[in-house]
PDB file of C-alpha atoms in Angstrom:
ATOM      1  CA  MET Q   1       1.895  40.905   3.659  1.00 77.00           C
ATOM      2  CA  PRO Q   2       4.147  38.976   6.065  1.00 95.00           C
ATOM      3  CA  ILE Q   3       3.625  35.235   6.289  1.00 98.00           C
ATOM      4  CA  GLU Q   4       2.379  33.920   9.635  1.00 98.00           C
ATOM      5  CA  LEU Q   5       1.257  30.724  11.314  1.00 98.00           C
ATOM      6  CA  SER Q   6      -2.552  30.757  11.344  1.00 98.00           C
ATOM      7  CA  GLN Q   7      -3.528  27.302  12.665  1.00 98.00           C
ATOM      8  CA  ILE Q   8      -1.980  24.330  14.465  1.00 98.00           C
ATOM      9  CA  PHE Q   9      -3.477  20.831  14.433  1.00 98.00           C
ATOM     10  CA  ARG Q  10      -2.523  17.526  15.959  1.00 98.00           C
ATOM     11  CA  TYR Q  11      -4.079  14.088  15.737  1.00 98.00           C
ATOM     12  CA  PRO Q  12      -3.524  12.093  18.946  1.00 98.00           C
ATOM     13  CA  VAL Q  13      -4.546   8.840  17.232  1.00 98.00           C
ATOM     14  CA  LYS Q  14      -3.727   8.366  13.570  1.00 98.00           C
ATOM     15  CA  SER Q  15      -6.788   8.999  11.332  1.00 98.00           C
ATOM     16  CA  THR Q  16      -9.033  10.200  14.168  1.00 98.00           C
ATOM     17  CA  ARG Q  17     -10.480  13.676  14.630  1.00 98.00           C
ATOM     18  CA  ARG Q  18      -8.152  16.654  14.703  1.00 98.00           C
ATOM     19  CA  GLU Q  19      -7.375  18.781  17.748  1.00 98.00           C
ATOM     20  CA  GLU Q  20      -6.801  22.516  17.147  1.00 98.00           C
ATOM     21  CA  LEU Q  21      -4.134  24.170  19.321  1.00 98.00           C
ATOM     22  CA  SER Q  22      -2.909  27.699  19.915  1.00 98.00           C
ATOM     23  CA  VAL Q  23       0.573  26.563  20.964  1.00 97.00           C
ATOM     24  CA  ALA Q  24       2.482  23.320  20.441  1.00 97.00           C
ATOM     25  CA  LEU Q  25       5.809  21.841  21.439  1.00 95.00           C
ATOM     26  CA  VAL Q  26       7.998  20.798  18.520  1.00 96.00           C
ATOM     27  CA  GLN Q  27       9.787  17.483  19.009  1.00 95.00           C
ATOM     28  CA  PRO Q  28      12.195  15.768  16.596  1.00 95.00           C
ATOM     29  CA  TRP Q  29       9.470  13.313  15.510  1.00 97.00           C
ATOM     30  CA  GLY Q  30       6.609  15.864  15.247  1.00 97.00           C
ATOM     31  CA  LEU Q  31       4.380  17.956  17.481  1.00 97.00           C
ATOM     32  CA  ALA Q  32       4.064  16.715  21.056  1.00 96.00           C
ATOM     33  CA  GLY Q  33       1.130  14.313  21.266  1.00 96.00           C
ATOM     34  CA  ASP Q  34       0.731  13.979  17.510  1.00 98.00           C
ATOM     35  CA  ARG Q  35       0.059  10.469  16.185  1.00 98.00           C
ATOM     36  CA  ARG Q  36       1.781   8.520  18.927  1.00 98.00           C
ATOM     37  CA  TRP Q  37      -1.182   6.090  18.803  1.00 98.00           C
ATOM     38  CA  MET Q  38      -2.690   4.170  15.895  1.00 98.00           C
ATOM     39  CA  LEU Q  39      -4.993   1.289  15.090  1.00 98.00           C
ATOM     40  CA  VAL Q  40      -3.841  -1.980  13.583  1.00 98.00           C
ATOM     41  CA  ASP Q  41      -5.617  -5.068  12.315  1.00 98.00           C
ATOM     42  CA  GLU Q  42      -5.122  -8.596  13.583  1.00 95.00           C
ATOM     43  CA  ALA Q  43      -1.984  -8.937  11.464  1.00 97.00           C
ATOM     44  CA  GLY Q  44      -0.517  -5.784  13.004  1.00 97.00           C
ATOM     45  CA  LYS Q  45      -0.940  -3.627   9.886  1.00 98.00           C
ATOM     46  CA  VAL Q  46      -2.055  -0.009  10.179  1.00 98.00           C
ATOM     47  CA  VAL Q  47      -5.768   0.769   9.831  1.00 98.00           C
ATOM     48  CA  THR Q  48      -6.632   4.266   8.601  1.00 98.00           C
ATOM     49  CA  ALA Q  49      -9.645   6.304   7.561  1.00 98.00           C
ATOM     50  CA  ARG Q  50      -8.810   5.587   3.930  1.00 96.00           C
ATOM     51  CA  GLU Q  51     -10.451   2.201   4.300  1.00 96.00           C
ATOM     52  CA  VAL Q  52     -12.486   2.890   7.471  1.00 98.00           C
ATOM     53  CA  PRO Q  53     -13.892   6.456   7.192  1.00 98.00           C
ATOM     54  CA  ARG Q  54     -15.739   6.189  10.539  1.00 98.00           C
ATOM     55  CA  LEU Q  55     -12.369   6.670  12.219  1.00 98.00           C
ATOM     56  CA  LEU Q  56     -12.762  10.380  11.439  1.00 98.00           C
ATOM     57  CA  LEU Q  57     -15.749  10.544  13.806  1.00 98.00           C
ATOM     58  CA  ILE Q  58     -13.692   9.438  16.829  1.00 98.00           C
ATOM     59  CA  THR Q  59     -12.292  12.109  19.141  1.00 98.00           C
ATOM     60  CA  ALA Q  60      -9.279  11.313  21.305  1.00 98.00           C
ATOM     61  CA  ARG Q  61      -7.893  13.825  23.799  1.00 97.00           C
ATOM     62  CA  GLU Q  62      -5.011  13.589  26.248  1.00 95.00           C
ATOM     63  CA  ASN Q  63      -6.170  13.437  29.874  1.00 93.00           C
ATOM     64  CA  GLY Q  64      -2.863  13.427  31.744  1.00 87.00           C
ATOM     65  CA  SER Q  65      -2.439   9.666  31.987  1.00 92.00           C
ATOM     66  CA  GLY Q  66      -3.518   8.582  28.523  1.00 96.00           C
ATOM     67  CA  LEU Q  67      -6.457   9.348  26.260  1.00 98.00           C
ATOM     68  CA  ARG Q  68     -10.187   9.914  26.591  1.00 98.00           C
ATOM     69  CA  PHE Q  69     -12.185   8.650  23.611  1.00 98.00           C
ATOM     70  CA  ASN Q  70     -15.655   9.630  22.518  1.00 98.00           C
ATOM     71  CA  ALA Q  71     -17.697   8.876  19.424  1.00 98.00           C
ATOM     72  CA  PRO Q  72     -21.347   9.130  18.355  1.00 97.00           C
ATOM     73  CA  GLU Q  73     -23.674   6.822  20.324  1.00 96.00           C
ATOM     74  CA  MET Q  74     -20.787   5.432  22.382  1.00 98.00           C
ATOM     75  CA  ASP Q  75     -19.992   5.859  26.066  1.00 98.00           C
ATOM     76  CA  ASP Q  76     -16.724   7.705  26.671  1.00 98.00           C
ATOM     77  CA  LEU Q  77     -13.673   5.557  27.316  1.00 98.00           C
ATOM     78  CA  GLU Q  78     -10.514   6.294  29.302  1.00 97.00           C
ATOM     79  CA  VAL Q  79      -7.365   4.567  28.028  1.00 98.00           C
ATOM     80  CA  ALA Q  80      -4.134   4.630  30.019  1.00 97.00           C
ATOM     81  CA  ILE Q  81      -0.720   4.872  28.372  1.00 97.00           C
ATOM     82  CA  PRO Q  82       0.233   1.199  28.173  1.00 95.00           C
ATOM     83  CA  ALA Q  83       3.367  -0.258  29.699  1.00 90.00           C
ATOM     84  CA  GLY Q  84       2.755  -3.907  28.970  1.00 80.00           C
ATOM     85  CA  VAL Q  85       2.880  -6.111  25.922  1.00 87.00           C
ATOM     86  CA  ARG Q  86       4.989  -4.959  22.994  1.00 94.00           C
ATOM     87  CA  LEU Q  87       4.267  -6.230  19.509  1.00 95.00           C
ATOM     88  CA  PRO Q  88       5.578  -5.653  15.993  1.00 97.00           C
ATOM     89  CA  VAL Q  89       3.370  -3.421  13.847  1.00 98.00           C
ATOM     90  CA  GLN Q  90       3.560  -2.253  10.263  1.00 98.00           C
ATOM     91  CA  ILE Q  91       2.819   1.233   8.988  1.00 97.00           C
ATOM     92  CA  TRP Q  92       3.304   1.325   5.224  1.00 94.00           C
ATOM     93  CA  ARG Q  93       6.906   0.213   4.650  1.00 93.00           C
ATOM     94  CA  SER Q  94       7.974   0.685   8.255  1.00 94.00           C
ATOM     95  CA  GLU Q  95       8.041  -2.132  10.770  1.00 96.00           C
ATOM     96  CA  VAL Q  96       8.337  -0.977  14.385  1.00 97.00           C
ATOM     97  CA  VAL Q  97       7.626  -2.220  17.872  1.00 97.00           C
ATOM     98  CA  ALA Q  98       4.705  -0.612  19.736  1.00 98.00           C
ATOM     99  CA  THR Q  99       2.908  -1.218  23.028  1.00 97.00           C
ATOM    100  CA  SER Q 100      -0.588  -2.672  23.060  1.00 97.00           C
ATOM    101  CA  ALA Q 101      -3.365  -0.795  24.855  1.00 97.00           C
ATOM    102  CA  ALA Q 102      -5.856  -2.525  27.142  1.00 96.00           C
ATOM    103  CA  ASP Q 103      -8.405  -5.000  25.802  1.00 96.00           C
ATOM    104  CA  SER Q 104     -11.191  -2.546  26.676  1.00 97.00           C
ATOM    105  CA  ALA Q 105      -9.767  -0.114  24.114  1.00 98.00           C
ATOM    106  CA  HIS Q 106      -9.661  -2.783  21.402  1.00 98.00           C
ATOM    107  CA  ALA Q 107     -13.271  -3.752  22.152  1.00 98.00           C
ATOM    108  CA  TRP Q 108     -14.579  -0.159  22.199  1.00 98.00           C
ATOM    109  CA  LEU Q 109     -12.918   0.778  18.913  1.00 98.00           C
ATOM    110  CA  SER Q 110     -13.876  -2.500  17.229  1.00 98.00           C
ATOM    111  CA  SER Q 111     -17.495  -2.027  18.241  1.00 98.00           C
ATOM    112  CA  PHE Q 112     -17.699   1.488  16.816  1.00 98.00           C
ATOM    113  CA  LEU Q 113     -15.859   0.682  13.592  1.00 98.00           C
ATOM    114  CA  GLY Q 114     -17.561  -2.644  12.949  1.00 97.00           C
ATOM    115  CA  ARG Q 115     -14.311  -4.529  12.470  1.00 97.00           C
ATOM    116  CA  ARG Q 116     -11.662  -5.984  14.745  1.00 98.00           C
ATOM    117  CA  VAL Q 117      -8.851  -3.562  15.485  1.00 98.00           C
ATOM    118  CA  ARG Q 118      -6.252  -3.018  18.180  1.00 98.00           C
ATOM    119  CA  LEU Q 119      -4.934   0.229  19.622  1.00 98.00           C
ATOM    120  CA  VAL Q 120      -1.162   0.577  19.953  1.00 98.00           C
ATOM    121  CA  TYR Q 121       1.135   3.240  21.383  1.00 98.00           C
ATOM    122  CA  LEU Q 122       4.596   4.247  20.161  1.00 97.00           C
ATOM    123  CA  ASP Q 123       6.239   4.320  23.579  1.00 96.00           C
ATOM    124  CA  ASP Q 124       9.657   5.126  22.075  1.00 95.00           C
ATOM    125  CA  PRO Q 125       9.282   7.662  19.241  1.00 95.00           C
ATOM    126  CA  THR Q 126      12.921   7.237  18.198  1.00 95.00           C
ATOM    127  CA  ARG Q 127      12.199   3.811  16.676  1.00 95.00           C
ATOM    128  CA  ARG Q 128      10.897   4.965  13.306  1.00 97.00           C
ATOM    129  CA  SER Q 129      12.760   6.864  10.571  1.00 96.00           C
ATOM    130  CA  PRO Q 130      11.330   8.806   7.595  1.00 96.00           C
ATOM    131  CA  ASN Q 131      12.082   7.841   4.006  1.00 95.00           C
ATOM    132  CA  PRO Q 132      15.911   7.900   3.815  1.00 95.00           C
ATOM    133  CA  LEU Q 133      15.771   9.395   0.306  1.00 95.00           C
ATOM    134  CA  PHE Q 134      14.353  12.619   1.781  1.00 96.00           C
ATOM    135  CA  SER Q 135      15.805  12.651   5.295  1.00 96.00           C
ATOM    136  CA  ASP Q 136      18.962  12.319   7.345  1.00 95.00           C
ATOM    137  CA  SER Q 137      19.900   9.205   9.274  1.00 94.00           C
ATOM    138  CA  ALA Q 138      19.186  10.929  12.609  1.00 94.00           C
ATOM    139  CA  ASP Q 139      15.650  12.031  11.659  1.00 96.00           C
ATOM    140  CA  ARG Q 140      12.672  10.372  13.330  1.00 97.00           C
ATOM    141  CA  VAL Q 141       8.897  10.289  12.824  1.00 98.00           C
ATOM    142  CA  SER Q 142       5.895   9.130  14.856  1.00 97.00           C
ATOM    143  CA  PHE Q 143       2.935   7.292  13.296  1.00 98.00           C
ATOM    144  CA  ALA Q 144       2.396  10.113  10.773  1.00 97.00           C
ATOM    145  CA  ASP Q 145       2.288   8.843   7.194  1.00 96.00           C
ATOM    146  CA  GLY Q 146       5.881   9.679   6.371  1.00 94.00           C
ATOM    147  CA  TYR Q 147       7.290  12.840   7.935  1.00 98.00           C
ATOM    148  CA  PRO Q 148       7.035  14.691  11.268  1.00 98.00           C
ATOM    149  CA  LEU Q 149       4.868  17.646  10.154  1.00 98.00           C
ATOM    150  CA  LEU Q 150       2.714  18.671   7.215  1.00 98.00           C
ATOM    151  CA  LEU Q 151       2.334  22.329   6.190  1.00 98.00           C
ATOM    152  CA  ALA Q 152      -0.529  23.767   4.142  1.00 98.00           C
ATOM    153  CA  SER Q 153      -1.325  27.291   2.961  1.00 98.00           C
ATOM    154  CA  GLU Q 154      -4.565  29.256   3.151  1.00 98.00           C
ATOM    155  CA  GLU Q 155      -3.826  30.939  -0.179  1.00 98.00           C
ATOM    156  CA  SER Q 156      -3.250  27.605  -1.908  1.00 98.00           C
ATOM    157  CA  LEU Q 157      -6.549  26.348  -0.511  1.00 98.00           C
ATOM    158  CA  ALA Q 158      -8.322  29.491  -1.753  1.00 98.00           C
ATOM    159  CA  GLN Q 159      -6.925  28.944  -5.241  1.00 98.00           C
ATOM    160  CA  LEU Q 160      -7.955  25.287  -5.181  1.00 98.00           C
ATOM    161  CA  ASN Q 161     -11.483  26.226  -4.129  1.00 98.00           C
ATOM    162  CA  GLU Q 162     -11.703  28.728  -6.993  1.00 98.00           C
ATOM    163  CA  TRP Q 163     -10.789  25.942  -9.376  1.00 98.00           C
ATOM    164  CA  ILE Q 164     -13.400  23.631  -7.834  1.00 98.00           C
ATOM    165  CA  ALA Q 165     -16.057  26.350  -8.133  1.00 98.00           C
ATOM    166  CA  ASP Q 166     -15.336  26.602 -11.875  1.00 97.00           C
ATOM    167  CA  GLY Q 167     -15.370  22.853 -12.409  1.00 95.00           C
ATOM    168  CA  PRO Q 168     -17.965  20.109 -12.964  1.00 95.00           C
ATOM    169  CA  ARG Q 169     -18.215  19.248  -9.257  1.00 95.00           C
ATOM    170  CA  SER Q 170     -18.691  22.755  -7.900  1.00 97.00           C
ATOM    171  CA  ASP Q 171     -21.382  21.437  -5.541  1.00 97.00           C
ATOM    172  CA  GLU Q 172     -18.638  19.648  -3.555  1.00 97.00           C
ATOM    173  CA  GLY Q 173     -16.788  22.878  -2.794  1.00 96.00           C
ATOM    174  CA  PRO Q 174     -15.445  24.751  -1.090  1.00 98.00           C
ATOM    175  CA  VAL Q 175     -13.385  22.207   0.831  1.00 98.00           C
ATOM    176  CA  PRO Q 176     -11.862  23.148   4.212  1.00 98.00           C
ATOM    177  CA  ILE Q 177      -8.176  22.930   5.066  1.00 98.00           C
ATOM    178  CA  THR Q 178      -9.025  20.076   7.437  1.00 98.00           C
ATOM    179  CA  ARG Q 179      -9.484  17.776   4.432  1.00 97.00           C
ATOM    180  CA  PHE Q 180      -5.686  17.772   4.115  1.00 98.00           C
ATOM    181  CA  ARG Q 181      -4.940  17.024   7.785  1.00 98.00           C
ATOM    182  CA  PRO Q 182      -2.052  19.495   8.154  1.00 98.00           C
ATOM    183  CA  ASN Q 183      -0.148  20.169  11.355  1.00 98.00           C
ATOM    184  CA  VAL Q 184       0.612  23.794  10.544  1.00 98.00           C
ATOM    185  CA  VAL Q 185      -1.313  26.218   8.328  1.00 98.00           C
ATOM    186  CA  VAL Q 186       0.218  29.469   7.107  1.00 98.00           C
ATOM    187  CA  ARG Q 187      -1.144  32.579   5.436  1.00 98.00           C
ATOM    188  CA  GLY Q 188       0.300  35.615   3.729  1.00 98.00           C
ATOM    189  CA  GLY Q 189       2.104  34.107   0.725  1.00 97.00           C
ATOM    190  CA  GLU Q 190       1.227  33.512  -2.902  1.00 98.00           C
ATOM    191  CA  PRO Q 191      -0.720  30.369  -3.799  1.00 98.00           C
ATOM    192  CA  PHE Q 192       1.549  27.310  -3.906  1.00 98.00           C
ATOM    193  CA  VAL Q 193       4.719  29.271  -3.165  1.00 98.00           C
ATOM    194  CA  GLU Q 194       5.367  26.656  -0.452  1.00 98.00           C
ATOM    195  CA  ASP Q 195       6.313  24.288  -3.300  1.00 98.00           C
ATOM    196  CA  GLN Q 196       9.562  26.237  -3.505  1.00 98.00           C
ATOM    197  CA  TRP Q 197      10.387  26.423   0.199  1.00 98.00           C
ATOM    198  CA  ARG Q 198      13.353  24.399   1.362  1.00 98.00           C
ATOM    199  CA  HIS Q 199      14.155  25.805   4.816  1.00 98.00           C
ATOM    200  CA  ILE Q 200      11.830  27.877   6.994  1.00 98.00           C
ATOM    201  CA  ARG Q 201      11.563  29.310  10.486  1.00 98.00           C
ATOM    202  CA  ILE Q 202       8.290  29.407  12.419  1.00 98.00           C
ATOM    203  CA  GLY Q 203       8.742  31.522  15.521  1.00 94.00           C
ATOM    204  CA  SER Q 204      12.086  30.314  16.884  1.00 92.00           C
ATOM    205  CA  SER Q 205      11.860  26.785  15.419  1.00 95.00           C
ATOM    206  CA  THR Q 206      13.391  25.898  12.062  1.00 97.00           C
ATOM    207  CA  PHE Q 207      12.340  23.172   9.653  1.00 98.00           C
ATOM    208  CA  ARG Q 208      13.505  21.552   6.433  1.00 98.00           C
ATOM    209  CA  ALA Q 209      10.871  21.255   3.713  1.00 98.00           C
ATOM    210  CA  VAL Q 210      11.965  17.888   2.361  1.00 98.00           C
ATOM    211  CA  LYS Q 211       9.191  16.744   0.026  1.00 98.00           C
ATOM    212  CA  ALA Q 212       5.830  17.805  -1.342  1.00 98.00           C
ATOM    213  CA  CYS Q 213       2.806  15.799  -0.222  1.00 98.00           C
ATOM    214  CA  ASP Q 214       1.080  13.556  -2.746  1.00 98.00           C
ATOM    215  CA  ARG Q 215      -2.585  13.332  -1.855  1.00 97.00           C
ATOM    216  CA  CYS Q 216      -4.755  10.259  -1.473  1.00 95.00           C
ATOM    217  CA  VAL Q 217      -8.441   9.362  -1.273  1.00 96.00           C
ATOM    218  CA  LEU Q 218      -8.604  10.489   2.362  1.00 97.00           C
ATOM    219  CA  THR Q 219      -8.951  14.101   1.177  1.00 98.00           C
ATOM    220  CA  THR Q 220     -12.238  13.181  -0.515  1.00 98.00           C
ATOM    221  CA  ILE Q 221     -13.840  12.114   2.786  1.00 98.00           C
ATOM    222  CA  ASN Q 222     -15.729  14.784   4.727  1.00 97.00           C
ATOM    223  CA  PRO Q 223     -14.058  14.849   8.179  1.00 96.00           C
ATOM    224  CA  GLU Q 224     -17.301  15.960   9.854  1.00 97.00           C
ATOM    225  CA  THR Q 225     -19.605  13.294   8.389  1.00 97.00           C
ATOM    226  CA  ALA Q 226     -17.240  10.593   7.016  1.00 97.00           C
ATOM    227  CA  GLU Q 227     -19.111  10.794   3.689  1.00 97.00           C
ATOM    228  CA  LYS Q 228     -17.130  10.258   0.478  1.00 97.00           C
ATOM    229  CA  GLY Q 229     -17.007  12.511  -2.568  1.00 97.00           C
ATOM    230  CA  LYS Q 230     -14.711  13.191  -5.516  1.00 97.00           C
ATOM    231  CA  GLU Q 231     -13.191  16.538  -4.582  1.00 98.00           C
ATOM    232  CA  PRO Q 232     -10.556  17.821  -4.157  1.00 98.00           C
ATOM    233  CA  ILE Q 233      -8.752  14.981  -5.973  1.00 98.00           C
ATOM    234  CA  THR Q 234     -10.681  15.516  -9.223  1.00 97.00           C
ATOM    235  CA  THR Q 235      -9.598  19.153  -9.443  1.00 98.00           C
ATOM    236  CA  LEU Q 236      -6.076  18.523  -8.182  1.00 98.00           C
ATOM    237  CA  ALA Q 237      -5.689  15.874 -10.870  1.00 97.00           C
ATOM    238  CA  SER Q 238      -6.469  18.461 -13.560  1.00 97.00           C
ATOM    239  CA  ARG Q 239      -4.394  21.280 -12.070  1.00 97.00           C
ATOM    240  CA  ARG Q 240      -1.699  19.802  -9.803  1.00 98.00           C
ATOM    241  CA  ARG Q 241      -0.716  16.471 -11.349  1.00 98.00           C
ATOM    242  CA  TRP Q 242       2.885  15.393 -11.755  1.00 97.00           C
ATOM    243  CA  ASP Q 243       4.388  11.921 -11.981  1.00 96.00           C
ATOM    244  CA  GLY Q 244       0.987  10.276 -11.827  1.00 96.00           C
ATOM    245  CA  ALA Q 245       0.068  11.840  -8.456  1.00 97.00           C
ATOM    246  CA  THR Q 246      -1.683  14.953  -7.152  1.00 98.00           C
ATOM    247  CA  TRP Q 247       0.100  17.354  -4.785  1.00 98.00           C
ATOM    248  CA  PHE Q 248      -0.917  19.744  -2.014  1.00 98.00           C
ATOM    249  CA  GLY Q 249       1.189  20.858   0.962  1.00 98.00           C
ATOM    250  CA  VAL Q 250       4.774  20.158   2.010  1.00 98.00           C
ATOM    251  CA  ASN Q 251       6.356  17.794   4.519  1.00 98.00           C
ATOM    252  CA  LEU Q 252       8.596  19.277   7.205  1.00 98.00           C
ATOM    253  CA  ILE Q 253      11.343  17.849   9.401  1.00 98.00           C
ATOM    254  CA  PRO Q 254      12.386  19.883  12.473  1.00 97.00           C
ATOM    255  CA  ASP Q 255      15.984  21.051  12.760  1.00 95.00           C
ATOM    256  CA  LEU Q 256      16.101  19.361  16.153  1.00 89.00           C
ATOM    257  CA  SER Q 257      18.008  16.193  16.868  1.00 83.00           C
ATOM    258  CA  VAL Q 258      16.971  13.623  19.434  1.00 86.00           C
ATOM    259  CA  ALA Q 259      20.087  14.431  21.463  1.00 81.00           C
ATOM    260  CA  GLU Q 260      19.373  18.177  21.409  1.00 78.00           C
ATOM    261  CA  PHE Q 261      15.778  17.648  22.445  1.00 80.00           C
ATOM    262  CA  SER Q 262      16.644  15.356  25.343  1.00 71.00           C
ATOM    263  CA  ASP Q 263      18.656  18.176  26.875  1.00 63.00           C
ATOM    264  CA  GLN Q 264      15.705  20.594  26.851  1.00 59.00           C
ATOM    265  CA  THR Q 265      12.796  20.913  29.236  1.00 51.00           C
ATOM    266  CA  ALA Q 266       9.389  19.938  27.910  1.00 50.00           C
ATOM    267  CA  ASP Q 267       8.094  23.509  28.016  1.00 49.00           C
ATOM    268  CA  SER Q 268      11.143  25.162  26.453  1.00 58.00           C
ATOM    269  CA  ALA Q 269      10.096  28.275  24.570  1.00 58.00           C
ATOM    270  CA  GLN Q 270      12.812  27.492  22.030  1.00 62.00           C
ATOM    271  CA  SER Q 271      10.830  24.458  20.871  1.00 86.00           C
ATOM    272  CA  GLN Q 272       7.329  25.955  20.853  1.00 93.00           C
ATOM    273  CA  ILE Q 273       5.315  27.354  17.981  1.00 97.00           C
ATOM    274  CA  ARG Q 274       2.297  29.600  18.470  1.00 97.00           C
ATOM    275  CA  VAL Q 275      -0.547  30.803  16.278  1.00 98.00           C
ATOM    276  CA  GLY Q 276       0.515  34.220  15.015  1.00 98.00           C
ATOM    277  CA  ASP Q 277       4.219  33.352  14.878  1.00 98.00           C
ATOM    278  CA  PRO Q 278       6.021  34.840  11.880  1.00 98.00           C
ATOM    279  CA  VAL Q 279       7.096  32.442   9.141  1.00 98.00           C
ATOM    280  CA  GLU Q 280      10.455  33.248   7.558  1.00 98.00           C
ATOM    281  CA  VAL Q 281      11.651  31.550   4.390  1.00 98.00           C
ATOM    282  CA  LEU Q 282      15.360  30.849   4.862  1.00 98.00           C
ATOM    283  CA  GLN Q 283      15.957  28.979   1.610  1.00 98.00           C
ATOM    284  CA  MET Q 284      13.894  28.816  -1.544  1.00 97.00           C
ATOM    285  CA  SER Q 285      14.146  26.957  -4.851  1.00 97.00           C
ATOM    286  CA  ASP Q 286      13.777  28.547  -8.260  1.00 96.00           C
ATOM    287  CA  VAL Q 287      11.683  25.579  -9.418  1.00 95.00           C
ATOM    288  CA  ALA Q 288       7.971  26.397  -9.172  1.00 95.00           C
ATOM    289  CA  GLU Q 289       6.807  22.781  -8.899  1.00 97.00           C
ATOM    290  CA  PRO Q 290       6.242  20.401  -5.991  1.00 98.00           C
ATOM    291  CA  LEU Q 291       9.441  18.807  -4.705  1.00 97.00           C
ATOM    292  CA  ARG Q 292       9.125  15.160  -5.791  1.00 96.00           C
ATOM    293  CA  GLU Q 293      12.717  13.942  -6.052  1.00 95.00           C
ATOM    294  CA  PRO Q 294      15.615  14.218  -3.603  1.00 93.00           C
ATOM    295  CA  GLU Q 295      17.714  17.294  -4.211  1.00 87.00           C
ATOM    296  CA  ALA Q 296      21.489  17.234  -4.235  1.00 68.00           C
ATOM    297  CA  VAL Q 297      23.045  18.816  -1.165  1.00 56.00           C
ATOM    298  CA  SER Q 298      25.096  21.846  -2.168  1.00 48.00           C
TER     299      SER Q 298
END
């Protein structure tokens, strides 16, 4: 069975509700509109659903001039793309400059989450670089955790759910692919064969698979209810544990430089991916384990 792209997701604000797409523009730093916004605390440090699960209940959608927010028992809020105050923010080990949204956005989000937060926008997505151990100096990333895109496989999820069904917490399964917050989902391959992918083409866009994804507590939070459980981490820890971490999915970096992208129009078919696009594996490793260490360039 040929491998194909089955789903596309983006997350306009880091840690908020997903948006499912049929077509997406690939940019050097990720899918267009993916995680250009995030929440920070009063010290400027990133706030995610790991520590504030209610973030998963917030929906943010582009409206042409910014975002429209909605959440349970809250009035909708329109937030314009800011062009005002810039401030330093910290996302994990990265320190970048972002633009602060309006005070009304801070107040709305703080009220819903029950803690003081601020909304910031990455007005220049070329400011942040991925981990240099797994990327080139010209690579860039938005406010995603570490890399521009995350890929997951339907077959790997099916295998994981079989394991959960046979385990002590079978009542917590099956888990949906949305637990893993991927950007692209593929189907048609063997379970976990994506561990071995190093270079792939989706439609007409090519990507480097630079590192497997080690999973955190966020996968144990139901994205529909924000309730916490133990799966899938419990099962992954017994079946997919290496180097003290659990692994599911692979991180991708587009083969598209900032300079190349700036010369293209925003709707260029050469930079779009669509549901149903074929997925071609251009380079594959013989090692059937998640990629956890930088590989030597041949």
